[in-house]
Coordinates of C-alpha atoms in Angstrom, one line a residue:
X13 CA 0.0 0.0 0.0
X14 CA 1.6 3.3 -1.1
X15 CA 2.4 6.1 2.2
X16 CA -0.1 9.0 2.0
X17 CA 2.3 11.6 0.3
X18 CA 2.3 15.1 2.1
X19 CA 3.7 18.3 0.9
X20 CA 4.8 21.8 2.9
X21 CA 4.1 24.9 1.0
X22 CA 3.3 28.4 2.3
X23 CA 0.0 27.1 2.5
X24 CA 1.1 24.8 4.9
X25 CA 1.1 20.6 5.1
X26 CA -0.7 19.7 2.1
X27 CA -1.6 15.7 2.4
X28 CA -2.6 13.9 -1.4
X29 CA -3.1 10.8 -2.6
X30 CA -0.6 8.0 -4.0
X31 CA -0.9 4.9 -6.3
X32 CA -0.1 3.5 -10.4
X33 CA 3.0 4.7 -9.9
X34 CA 2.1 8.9 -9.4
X35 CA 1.4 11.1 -6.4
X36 CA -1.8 13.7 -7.2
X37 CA -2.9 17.2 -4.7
X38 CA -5.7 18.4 -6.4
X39 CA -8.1 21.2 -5.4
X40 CA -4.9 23.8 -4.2
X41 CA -5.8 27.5 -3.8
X42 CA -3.5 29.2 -5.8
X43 CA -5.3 32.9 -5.3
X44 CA -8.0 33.8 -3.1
X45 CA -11.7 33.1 -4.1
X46 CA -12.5 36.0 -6.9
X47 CA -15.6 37.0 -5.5
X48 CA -17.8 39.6 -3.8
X49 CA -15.4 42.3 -4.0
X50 CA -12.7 40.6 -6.1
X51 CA -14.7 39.9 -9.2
X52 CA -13.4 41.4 -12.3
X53 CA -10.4 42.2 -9.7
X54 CA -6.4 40.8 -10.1
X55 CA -6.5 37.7 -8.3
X56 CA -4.5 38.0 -4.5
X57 CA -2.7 35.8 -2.8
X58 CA -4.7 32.7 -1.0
X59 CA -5.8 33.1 2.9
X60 CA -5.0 29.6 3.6
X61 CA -1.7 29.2 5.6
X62 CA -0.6 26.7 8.5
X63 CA -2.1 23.5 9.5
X64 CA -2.9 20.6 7.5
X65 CA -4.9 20.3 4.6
X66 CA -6.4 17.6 2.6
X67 CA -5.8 18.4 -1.3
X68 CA -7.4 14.9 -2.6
X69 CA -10.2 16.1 -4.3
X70 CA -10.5 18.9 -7.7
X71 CA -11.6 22.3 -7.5
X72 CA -14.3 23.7 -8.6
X73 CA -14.7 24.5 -12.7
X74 CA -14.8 28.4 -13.6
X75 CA -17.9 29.5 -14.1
X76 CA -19.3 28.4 -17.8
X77 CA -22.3 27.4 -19.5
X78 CA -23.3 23.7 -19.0
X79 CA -21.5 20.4 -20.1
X80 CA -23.7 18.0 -21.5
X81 CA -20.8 15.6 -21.8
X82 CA -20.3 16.4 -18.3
X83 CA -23.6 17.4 -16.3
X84 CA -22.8 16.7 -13.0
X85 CA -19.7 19.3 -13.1
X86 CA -19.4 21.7 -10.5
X87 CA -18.9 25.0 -11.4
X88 CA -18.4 28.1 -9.0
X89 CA -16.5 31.6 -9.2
X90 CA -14.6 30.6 -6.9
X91 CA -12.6 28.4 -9.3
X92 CA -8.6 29.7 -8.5
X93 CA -7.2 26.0 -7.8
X94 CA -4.5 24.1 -9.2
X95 CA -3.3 20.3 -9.4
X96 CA -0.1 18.5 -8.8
X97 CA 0.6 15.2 -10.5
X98 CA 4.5 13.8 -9.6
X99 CA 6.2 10.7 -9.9
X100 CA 6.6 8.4 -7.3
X101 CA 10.2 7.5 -6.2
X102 CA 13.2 9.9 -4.8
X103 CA 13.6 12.9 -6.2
X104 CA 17.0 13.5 -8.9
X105 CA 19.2 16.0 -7.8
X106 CA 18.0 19.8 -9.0
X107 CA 14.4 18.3 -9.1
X108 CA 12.0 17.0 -11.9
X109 CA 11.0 19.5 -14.5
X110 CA 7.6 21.1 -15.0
X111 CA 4.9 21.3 -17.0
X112 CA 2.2 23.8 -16.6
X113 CA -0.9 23.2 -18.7
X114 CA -3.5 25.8 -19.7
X115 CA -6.6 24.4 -20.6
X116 CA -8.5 25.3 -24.1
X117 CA -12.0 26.3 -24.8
X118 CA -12.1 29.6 -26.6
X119 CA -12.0 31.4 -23.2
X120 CA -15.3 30.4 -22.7
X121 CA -15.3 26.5 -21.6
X122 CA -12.7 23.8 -19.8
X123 CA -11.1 23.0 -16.8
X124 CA -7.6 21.9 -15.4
X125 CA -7.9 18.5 -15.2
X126 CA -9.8 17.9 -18.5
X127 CA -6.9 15.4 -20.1
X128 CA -6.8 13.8 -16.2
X129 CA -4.1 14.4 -14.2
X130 CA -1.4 13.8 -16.3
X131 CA -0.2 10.3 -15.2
X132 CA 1.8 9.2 -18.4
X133 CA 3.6 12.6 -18.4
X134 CA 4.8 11.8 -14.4
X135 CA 5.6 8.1 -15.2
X136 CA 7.7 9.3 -17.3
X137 CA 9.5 11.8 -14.9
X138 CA 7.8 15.3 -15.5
X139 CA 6.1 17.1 -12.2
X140 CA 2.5 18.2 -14.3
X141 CA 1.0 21.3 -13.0
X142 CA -2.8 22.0 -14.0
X143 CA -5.2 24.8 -13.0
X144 CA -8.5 26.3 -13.4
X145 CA -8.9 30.3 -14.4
X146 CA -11.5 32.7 -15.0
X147 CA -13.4 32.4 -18.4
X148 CA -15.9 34.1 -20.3
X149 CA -17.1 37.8 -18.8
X150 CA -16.1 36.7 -15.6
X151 CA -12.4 36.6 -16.6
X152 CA -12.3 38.7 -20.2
X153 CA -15.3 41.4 -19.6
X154 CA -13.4 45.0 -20.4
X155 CA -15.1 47.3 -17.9
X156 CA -12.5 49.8 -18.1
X157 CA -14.2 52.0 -21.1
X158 CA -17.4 52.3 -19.4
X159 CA -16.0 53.0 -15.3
X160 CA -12.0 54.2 -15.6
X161 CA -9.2 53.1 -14.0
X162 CA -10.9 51.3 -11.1
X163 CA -11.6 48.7 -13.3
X164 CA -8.6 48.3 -15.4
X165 CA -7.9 44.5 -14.8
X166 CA -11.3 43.3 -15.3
X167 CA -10.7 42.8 -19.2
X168 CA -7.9 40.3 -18.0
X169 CA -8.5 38.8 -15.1
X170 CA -8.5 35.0 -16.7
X171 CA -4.7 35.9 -17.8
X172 CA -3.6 37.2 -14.3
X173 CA -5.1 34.4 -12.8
X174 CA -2.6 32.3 -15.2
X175 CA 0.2 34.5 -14.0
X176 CA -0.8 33.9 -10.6
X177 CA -0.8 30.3 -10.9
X178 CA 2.9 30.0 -12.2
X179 CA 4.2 32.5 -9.4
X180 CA 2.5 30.1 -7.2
X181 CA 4.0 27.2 -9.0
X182 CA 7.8 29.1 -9.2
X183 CA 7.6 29.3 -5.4
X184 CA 6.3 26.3 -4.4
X185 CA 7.1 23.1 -6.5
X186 CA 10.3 22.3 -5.4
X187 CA 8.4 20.9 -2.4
X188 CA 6.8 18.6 -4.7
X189 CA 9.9 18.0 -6.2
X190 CA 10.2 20.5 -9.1
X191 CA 12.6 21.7 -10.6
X192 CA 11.0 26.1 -10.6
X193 CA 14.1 26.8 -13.3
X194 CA 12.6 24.2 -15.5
X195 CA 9.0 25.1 -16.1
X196 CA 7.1 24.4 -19.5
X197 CA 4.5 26.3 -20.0
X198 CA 1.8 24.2 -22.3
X199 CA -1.5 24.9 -23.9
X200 CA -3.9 23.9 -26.6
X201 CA -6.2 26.1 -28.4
X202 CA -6.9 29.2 -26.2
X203 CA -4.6 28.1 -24.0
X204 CA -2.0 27.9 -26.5
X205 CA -2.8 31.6 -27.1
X206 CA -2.4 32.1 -23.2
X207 CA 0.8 30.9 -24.0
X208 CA 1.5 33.6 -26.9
X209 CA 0.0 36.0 -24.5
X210 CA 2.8 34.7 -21.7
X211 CA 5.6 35.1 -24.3
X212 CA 4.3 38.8 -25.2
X213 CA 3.7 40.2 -21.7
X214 CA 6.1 41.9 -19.6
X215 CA 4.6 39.7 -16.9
X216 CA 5.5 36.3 -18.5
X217 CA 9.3 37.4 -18.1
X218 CA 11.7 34.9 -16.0
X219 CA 8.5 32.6 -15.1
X220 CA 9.4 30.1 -17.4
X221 CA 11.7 28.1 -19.2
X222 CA 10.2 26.3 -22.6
X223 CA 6.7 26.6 -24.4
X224 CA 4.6 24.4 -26.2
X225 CA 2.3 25.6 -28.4
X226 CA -0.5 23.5 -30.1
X227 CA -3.1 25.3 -32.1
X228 CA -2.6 29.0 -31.1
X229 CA -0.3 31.9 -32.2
X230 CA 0.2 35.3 -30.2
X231 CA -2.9 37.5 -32.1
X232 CA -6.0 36.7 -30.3
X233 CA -6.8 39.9 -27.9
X234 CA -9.1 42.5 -28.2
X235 CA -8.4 46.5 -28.5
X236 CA -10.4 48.3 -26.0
X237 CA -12.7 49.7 -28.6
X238 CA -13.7 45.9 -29.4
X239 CA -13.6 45.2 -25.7
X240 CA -15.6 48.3 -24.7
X241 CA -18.2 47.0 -26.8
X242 CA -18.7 43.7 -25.9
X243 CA -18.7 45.0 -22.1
X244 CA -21.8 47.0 -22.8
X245 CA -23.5 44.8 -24.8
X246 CA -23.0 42.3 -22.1
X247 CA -24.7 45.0 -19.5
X248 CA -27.6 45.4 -21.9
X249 CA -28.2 42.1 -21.6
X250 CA -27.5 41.8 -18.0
X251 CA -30.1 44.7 -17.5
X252 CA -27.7 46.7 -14.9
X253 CA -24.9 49.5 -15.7
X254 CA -24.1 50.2 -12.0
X255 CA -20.8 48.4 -11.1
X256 CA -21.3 48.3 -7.5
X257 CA -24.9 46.7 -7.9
X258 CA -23.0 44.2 -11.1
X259 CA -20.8 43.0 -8.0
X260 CA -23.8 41.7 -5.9
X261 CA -25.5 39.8 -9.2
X262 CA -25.2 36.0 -9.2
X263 CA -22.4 34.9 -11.2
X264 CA -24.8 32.8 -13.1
X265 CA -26.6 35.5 -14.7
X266 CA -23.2 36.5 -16.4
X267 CA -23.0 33.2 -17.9
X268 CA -26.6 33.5 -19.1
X269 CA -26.5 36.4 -20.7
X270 CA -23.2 36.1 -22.7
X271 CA -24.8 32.4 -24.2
X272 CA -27.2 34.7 -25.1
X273 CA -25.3 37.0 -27.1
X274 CA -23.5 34.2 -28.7
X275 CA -23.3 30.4 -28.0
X276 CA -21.7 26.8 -28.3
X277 CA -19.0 26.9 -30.9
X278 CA -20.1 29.7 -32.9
X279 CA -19.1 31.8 -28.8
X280 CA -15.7 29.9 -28.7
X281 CA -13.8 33.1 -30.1
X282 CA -16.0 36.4 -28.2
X283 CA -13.9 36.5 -25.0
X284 CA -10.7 37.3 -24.7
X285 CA -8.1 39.3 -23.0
X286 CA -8.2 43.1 -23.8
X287 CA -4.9 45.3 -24.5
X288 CA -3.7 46.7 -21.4
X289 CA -0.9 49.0 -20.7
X290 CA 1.1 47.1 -17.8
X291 CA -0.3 43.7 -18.9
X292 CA -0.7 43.3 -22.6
X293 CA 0.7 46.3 -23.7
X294 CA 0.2 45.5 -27.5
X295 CA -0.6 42.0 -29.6
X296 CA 2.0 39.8 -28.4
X297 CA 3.2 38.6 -31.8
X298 CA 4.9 42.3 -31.6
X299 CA 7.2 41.8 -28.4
X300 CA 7.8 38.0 -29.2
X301 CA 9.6 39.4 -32.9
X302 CA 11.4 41.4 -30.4
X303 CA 12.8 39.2 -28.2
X304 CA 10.5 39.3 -25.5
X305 CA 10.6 35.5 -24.7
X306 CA 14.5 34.9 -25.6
X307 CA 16.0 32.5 -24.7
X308 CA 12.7 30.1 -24.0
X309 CA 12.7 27.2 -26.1
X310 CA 9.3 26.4 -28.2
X311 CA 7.6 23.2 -29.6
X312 CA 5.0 25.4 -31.8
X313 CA 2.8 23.6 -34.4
X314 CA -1.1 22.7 -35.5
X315 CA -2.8 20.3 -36.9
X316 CA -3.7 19.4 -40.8
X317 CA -7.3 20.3 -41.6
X318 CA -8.2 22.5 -38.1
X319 CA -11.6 23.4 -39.1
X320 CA -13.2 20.4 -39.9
X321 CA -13.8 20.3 -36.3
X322 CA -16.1 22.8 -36.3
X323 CA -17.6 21.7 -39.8
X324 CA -18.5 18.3 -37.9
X325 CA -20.0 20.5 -34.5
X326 CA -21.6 23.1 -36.5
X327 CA -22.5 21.6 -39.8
X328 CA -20.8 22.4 -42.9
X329 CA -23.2 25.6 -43.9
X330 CA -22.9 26.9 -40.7
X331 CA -19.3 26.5 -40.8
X332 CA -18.6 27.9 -43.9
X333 CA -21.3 31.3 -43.7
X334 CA -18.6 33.8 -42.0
X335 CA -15.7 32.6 -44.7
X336 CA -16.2 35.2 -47.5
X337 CA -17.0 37.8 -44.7
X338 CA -13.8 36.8 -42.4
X339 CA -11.7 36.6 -45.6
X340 CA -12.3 39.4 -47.8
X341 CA -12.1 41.7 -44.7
X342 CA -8.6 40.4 -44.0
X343 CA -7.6 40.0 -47.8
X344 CA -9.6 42.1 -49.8
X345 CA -12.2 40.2 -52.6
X346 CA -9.4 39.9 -55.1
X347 CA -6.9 37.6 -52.3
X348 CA -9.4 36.0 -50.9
X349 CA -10.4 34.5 -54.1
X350 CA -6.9 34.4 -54.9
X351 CA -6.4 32.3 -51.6
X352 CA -9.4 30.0 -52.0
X353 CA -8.1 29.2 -55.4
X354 CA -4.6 28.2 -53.9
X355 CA -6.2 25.5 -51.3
X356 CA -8.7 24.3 -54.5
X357 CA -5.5 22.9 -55.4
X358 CA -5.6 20.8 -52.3
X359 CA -8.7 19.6 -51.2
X360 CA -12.3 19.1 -53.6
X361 CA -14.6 21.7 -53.6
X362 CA -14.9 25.2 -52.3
X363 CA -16.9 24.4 -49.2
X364 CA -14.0 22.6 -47.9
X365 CA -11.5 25.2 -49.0
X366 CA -13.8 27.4 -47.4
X367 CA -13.2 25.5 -44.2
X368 CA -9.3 24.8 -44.6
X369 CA -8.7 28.3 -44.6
X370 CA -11.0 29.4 -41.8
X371 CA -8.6 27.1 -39.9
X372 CA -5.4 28.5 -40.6
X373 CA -7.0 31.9 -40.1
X374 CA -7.7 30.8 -36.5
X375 CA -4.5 28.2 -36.0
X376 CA -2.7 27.9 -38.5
X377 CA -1.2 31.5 -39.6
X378 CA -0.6 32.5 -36.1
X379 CA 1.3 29.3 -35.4
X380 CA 3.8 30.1 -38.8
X381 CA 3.9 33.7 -37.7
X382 CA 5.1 32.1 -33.9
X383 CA 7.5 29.9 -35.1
X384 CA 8.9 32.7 -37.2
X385 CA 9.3 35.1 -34.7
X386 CA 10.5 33.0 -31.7
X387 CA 13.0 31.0 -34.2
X388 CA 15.6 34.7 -34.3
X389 CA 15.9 34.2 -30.6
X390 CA 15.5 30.4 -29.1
X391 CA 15.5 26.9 -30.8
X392 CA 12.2 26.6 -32.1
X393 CA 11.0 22.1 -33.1
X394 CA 7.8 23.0 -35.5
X395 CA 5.4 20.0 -36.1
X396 CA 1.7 19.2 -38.0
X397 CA -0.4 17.0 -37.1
X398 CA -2.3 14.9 -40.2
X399 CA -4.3 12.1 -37.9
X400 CA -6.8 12.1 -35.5
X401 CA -6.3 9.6 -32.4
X402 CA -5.9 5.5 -32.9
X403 CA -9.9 4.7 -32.9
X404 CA -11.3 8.0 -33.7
X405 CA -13.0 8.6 -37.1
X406 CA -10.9 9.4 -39.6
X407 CA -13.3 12.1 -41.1
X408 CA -11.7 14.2 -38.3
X409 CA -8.1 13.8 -39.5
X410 CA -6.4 16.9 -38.4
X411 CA -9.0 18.2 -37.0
X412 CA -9.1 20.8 -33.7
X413 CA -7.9 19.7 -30.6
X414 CA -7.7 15.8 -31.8
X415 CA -4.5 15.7 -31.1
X416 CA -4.1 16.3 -27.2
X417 CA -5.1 12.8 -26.5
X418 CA -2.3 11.6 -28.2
X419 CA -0.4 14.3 -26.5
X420 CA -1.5 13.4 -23.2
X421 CA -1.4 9.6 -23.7
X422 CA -5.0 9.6 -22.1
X423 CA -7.1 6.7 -23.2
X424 CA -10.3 8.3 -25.5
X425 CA -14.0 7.0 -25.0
X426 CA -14.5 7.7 -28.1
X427 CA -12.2 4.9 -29.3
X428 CA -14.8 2.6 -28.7
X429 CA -17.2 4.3 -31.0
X430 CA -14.4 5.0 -34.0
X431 CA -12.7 2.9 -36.9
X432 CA -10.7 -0.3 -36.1
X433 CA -7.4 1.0 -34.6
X434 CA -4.6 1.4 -37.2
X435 CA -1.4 -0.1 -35.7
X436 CA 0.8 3.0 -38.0
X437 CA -1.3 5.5 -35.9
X438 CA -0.5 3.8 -32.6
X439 CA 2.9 4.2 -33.5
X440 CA 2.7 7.9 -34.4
X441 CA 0.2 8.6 -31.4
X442 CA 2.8 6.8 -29.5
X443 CA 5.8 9.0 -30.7
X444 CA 3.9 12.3 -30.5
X445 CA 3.6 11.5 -26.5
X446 CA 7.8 10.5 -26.7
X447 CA 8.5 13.6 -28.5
X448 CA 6.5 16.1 -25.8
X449 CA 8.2 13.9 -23.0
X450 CA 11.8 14.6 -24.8
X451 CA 11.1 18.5 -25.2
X452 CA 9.9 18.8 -21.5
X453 CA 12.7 17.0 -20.0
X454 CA 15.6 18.0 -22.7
X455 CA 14.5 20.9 -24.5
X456 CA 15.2 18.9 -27.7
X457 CA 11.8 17.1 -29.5
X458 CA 14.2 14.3 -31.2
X459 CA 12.3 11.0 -30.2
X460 CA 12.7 7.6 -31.6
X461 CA 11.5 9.0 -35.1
X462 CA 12.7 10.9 -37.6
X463 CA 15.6 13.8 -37.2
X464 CA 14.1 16.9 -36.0
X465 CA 16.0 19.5 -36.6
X466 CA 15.4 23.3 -35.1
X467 CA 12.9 25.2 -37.4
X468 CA 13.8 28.0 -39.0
X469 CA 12.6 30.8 -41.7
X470 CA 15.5 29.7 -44.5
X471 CA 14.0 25.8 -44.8
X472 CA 11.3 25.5 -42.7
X473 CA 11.5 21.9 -41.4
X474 CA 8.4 20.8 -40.1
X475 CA 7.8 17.1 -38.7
X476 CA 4.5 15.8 -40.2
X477 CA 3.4 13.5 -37.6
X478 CA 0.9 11.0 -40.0
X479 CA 0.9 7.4 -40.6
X480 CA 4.2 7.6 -42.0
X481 CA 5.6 10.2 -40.2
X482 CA 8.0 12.7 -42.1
X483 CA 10.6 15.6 -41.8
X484 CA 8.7 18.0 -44.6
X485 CA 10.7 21.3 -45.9
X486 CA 7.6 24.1 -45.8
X487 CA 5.1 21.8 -46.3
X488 CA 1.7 23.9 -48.0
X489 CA 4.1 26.2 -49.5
X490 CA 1.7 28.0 -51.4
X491 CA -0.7 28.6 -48.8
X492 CA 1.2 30.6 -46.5
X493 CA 2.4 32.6 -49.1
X494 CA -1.4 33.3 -50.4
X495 CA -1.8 34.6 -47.1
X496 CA 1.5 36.6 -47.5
X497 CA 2.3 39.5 -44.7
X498 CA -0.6 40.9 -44.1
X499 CA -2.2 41.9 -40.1
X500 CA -5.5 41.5 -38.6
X501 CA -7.3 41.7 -35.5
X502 CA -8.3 38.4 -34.2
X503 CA -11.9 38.1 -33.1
X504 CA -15.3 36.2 -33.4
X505 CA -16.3 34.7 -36.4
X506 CA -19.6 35.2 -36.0
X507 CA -21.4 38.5 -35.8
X508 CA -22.7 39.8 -32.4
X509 CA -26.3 41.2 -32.5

């Protein structure tokens, strides 16, 4: 029978749970409850301290609309809690490294401990760090245009709370036998972008070591104009413009009102952090081609066909209605005919170019633009991801957030429900996992698979993770330079009435 493993921290004795070879805290207050008083405020420093605590069971989820995947999930705003998943065994000398996962969801849905705990990663010798933060207008709702000052940090509270969490994790996970010089930060989808945001802010500096990127890019914030906007049309909705009297509201009417506005996957993409002047001064993609994160290591990349996950959520109509809007507003009518053209020469008909190119809007053109940046000041290992998981339908081949499983090494339900498992794609799955495990530990992605060499801007080697899995030389080629050099301002694709 494994020892009951307990911890000290500046919160004081924190006693977990042991077993399969892994140690687990869950539920630990990283920040004190964001309520009353505190909402839409920077989150401060927990209350807890001295004694003995019992971390053994999860926090509550941020607040967010209902899962039906998940109905019996607690949700609360007072949501600041993180999780601690270690190996078992004595500790090496200097510690285990770190990684420090931010959930996706669009800013508007997830939770820490959505991909589990993290067991393969600590089996494997990795301390894995995961926490909830604010989502949604209780963590992204830009109050400062319509009350001043006073409410400055209320269009980025959800980020703070990120920050929060890894000066929390810096100071304390060498009790749990981290290694605080050695911290990944890691995210898919929005939290990928959290991680773009990380690498841009003045705040991210000296928290961490390495970054891994999976399906995000360092564009997706709002100006204050845009974030002004939503705030009051969030009010409207609400039915109250006082801020003192918008304190003393449930939080649950927040989250009613904004699935109002927009919801499911068409509100993935309405929330999200505002510029700020000590936070987020500018879009982050700006400081990173700077040198703002130099020196920190990145495994950056996205996945094959990114939109044909929302094509299967939202049908392909629904899908596809924002494209020639989203597109010719970026391009102009001439390129974005020009672009479609270039990926007809890829895939059948112009629905699905329609759909290929709404994803590399979202993913895949802030991921190139990344890697670019980040590759003049740190090694950079840039990948693509063609397959979906061993057992999962191949219809979503490349599709978003199909890959994290694999990631993760976390068994899928859906497996049972999917295609006969392909032995080649248990072997890529399998060396996607080895290749994370590598970076994390090494800061190099070389596995047991092909040569990975750093990317860079001359060549652009990209590993192609696919049944036969492939060092490719600027794979698509064309594509990005369709999209060629040109800036936009990252927001919803669907319009807010």
């Amino acid at each position: 029978m494994a020892s009951v493993p307990t911890v000290t921290t500046e919160l004081g004795a924190l006693v977990g749970l042991a077993g399969d070879g892994v140690r687990r805290w869950r539920g630990i207050p990283y920040a004190r409850p964001p309520v009353g008083e505190l909402r839409w405020k920077a989150p401060r420093p927990p209350s807890l301290s001295g004694g003995v605590h019992v971390a053994t069971e999860y926090g509550p989820h941020a607040m967010q609309a209902p899962d039906p995947m998940n109905p019996s999930a607690v949700c609360d705003e007072d949501c600041l809690y993180l999780n601690v998943c270690t190996p078992e065994g004595p500790v090496p000398e200097g510690g285990w490294p770190v990684l420090f996962w931010l959930h996706g969801g669009g800013y508007r849905v997830g939770h820490g401990e959505q991909l589990g705990d993290g067991e393969e990663f600590a089996r494997a010798g990795i301390v894995v760090v995961t926490i909830n933060y604010r989502l949604g207008s209780l963590g992204f709702l830009h109050l400062a245009g319509l009350f001043g000052e006073p409410e400055a940090d209320a269009g980025v509270c959800g980020f703070l709370d990120q920050v929060e969490a890894l000066k929390w994790v810096r100071r304390n996970i060498s009790a749990f036998g981290g290694d605080p010089d050695r911290i990944t930060v890691y995210g898919v989808s929005a939290g990928a972008k959290s991680v773009g945001n990380l690498m841009g802010s003045p705040l991210g500096t000296g928290l961490f070591a390495q970054a891994i990127s999976s399906s995000g890019g360092a564009d997706h914030v709002a100006t204050p104009e845009a974030g002004t906007a939503l705030a009051r049309r969030l009010l409207d909705e609400v039915g109250c413009h006082d801020v003192e009297a918008l304190r003393a509201l449930p939080a649950k009417e927040f989250v009613e009102a904004q699935e109002r506005i927009l919801t499911g996957f068409q509100a993935l993409w309405l929330w999200r952090p505002t510029l700020h002047p000590r936070v987020l001064p500018e879009v982050p993609i700006e400081p990173i081609r700077r040198g703002s994160a130099a020196g920190v290591s990145l495994l950056v990349g996205c996945n094959s066909n990114e939109g044909s996950t929302y094509a299967l959520m939202l049908g392909d109509d629904v899908a596809t209605a924002p494209a020639s809007g989203v597109l010719n507003g970026i391009l102009g009518d001439e390129g974005a005919s020009r672009l479609l053209e270039t990926y007809l020469r890829r895939v059948p008909d112009l629905k699905s170019a329609k759909i290929a190119a709404m994803g590399d809007e979202r993913y895949g053109v802030p991921t190139q633009r990344l890697a670019d940046a980040q590759s003049a000041y740190a090694a950079v290992y840039r990948y693509r991801i063609d397959i979906a998981a061993p057992g999962v339908p191949e219809q979503l081949d490349g599709g978003h957030g199909t890959e994290t499983t694999m990631a993760w090494k976390t068994p899928l339900p859906l497996a049972t429900q999917g295609s006969a498992v392909n032995p080649k794609r248990e072997r890529a799955a399998l060396l996607i996992h080895r290749s994370w495990v590598r970076f994390i530990r090494d800061g190099v992605a070389d596995a047991d698979g092909p040569e990975w060499p750093p990317y860079g801007p001359e060549l652009r080697p990209v590993l192609v993770f696919r049944e036969d899995t492939d060092l490719v030389l600027d794979p698509r080629s064309d594509e990005r330079n369709a999209w060629g050099d040109t800036e936009w301002e990252s927001g919803t694709w669907f319009p807010v009435t």
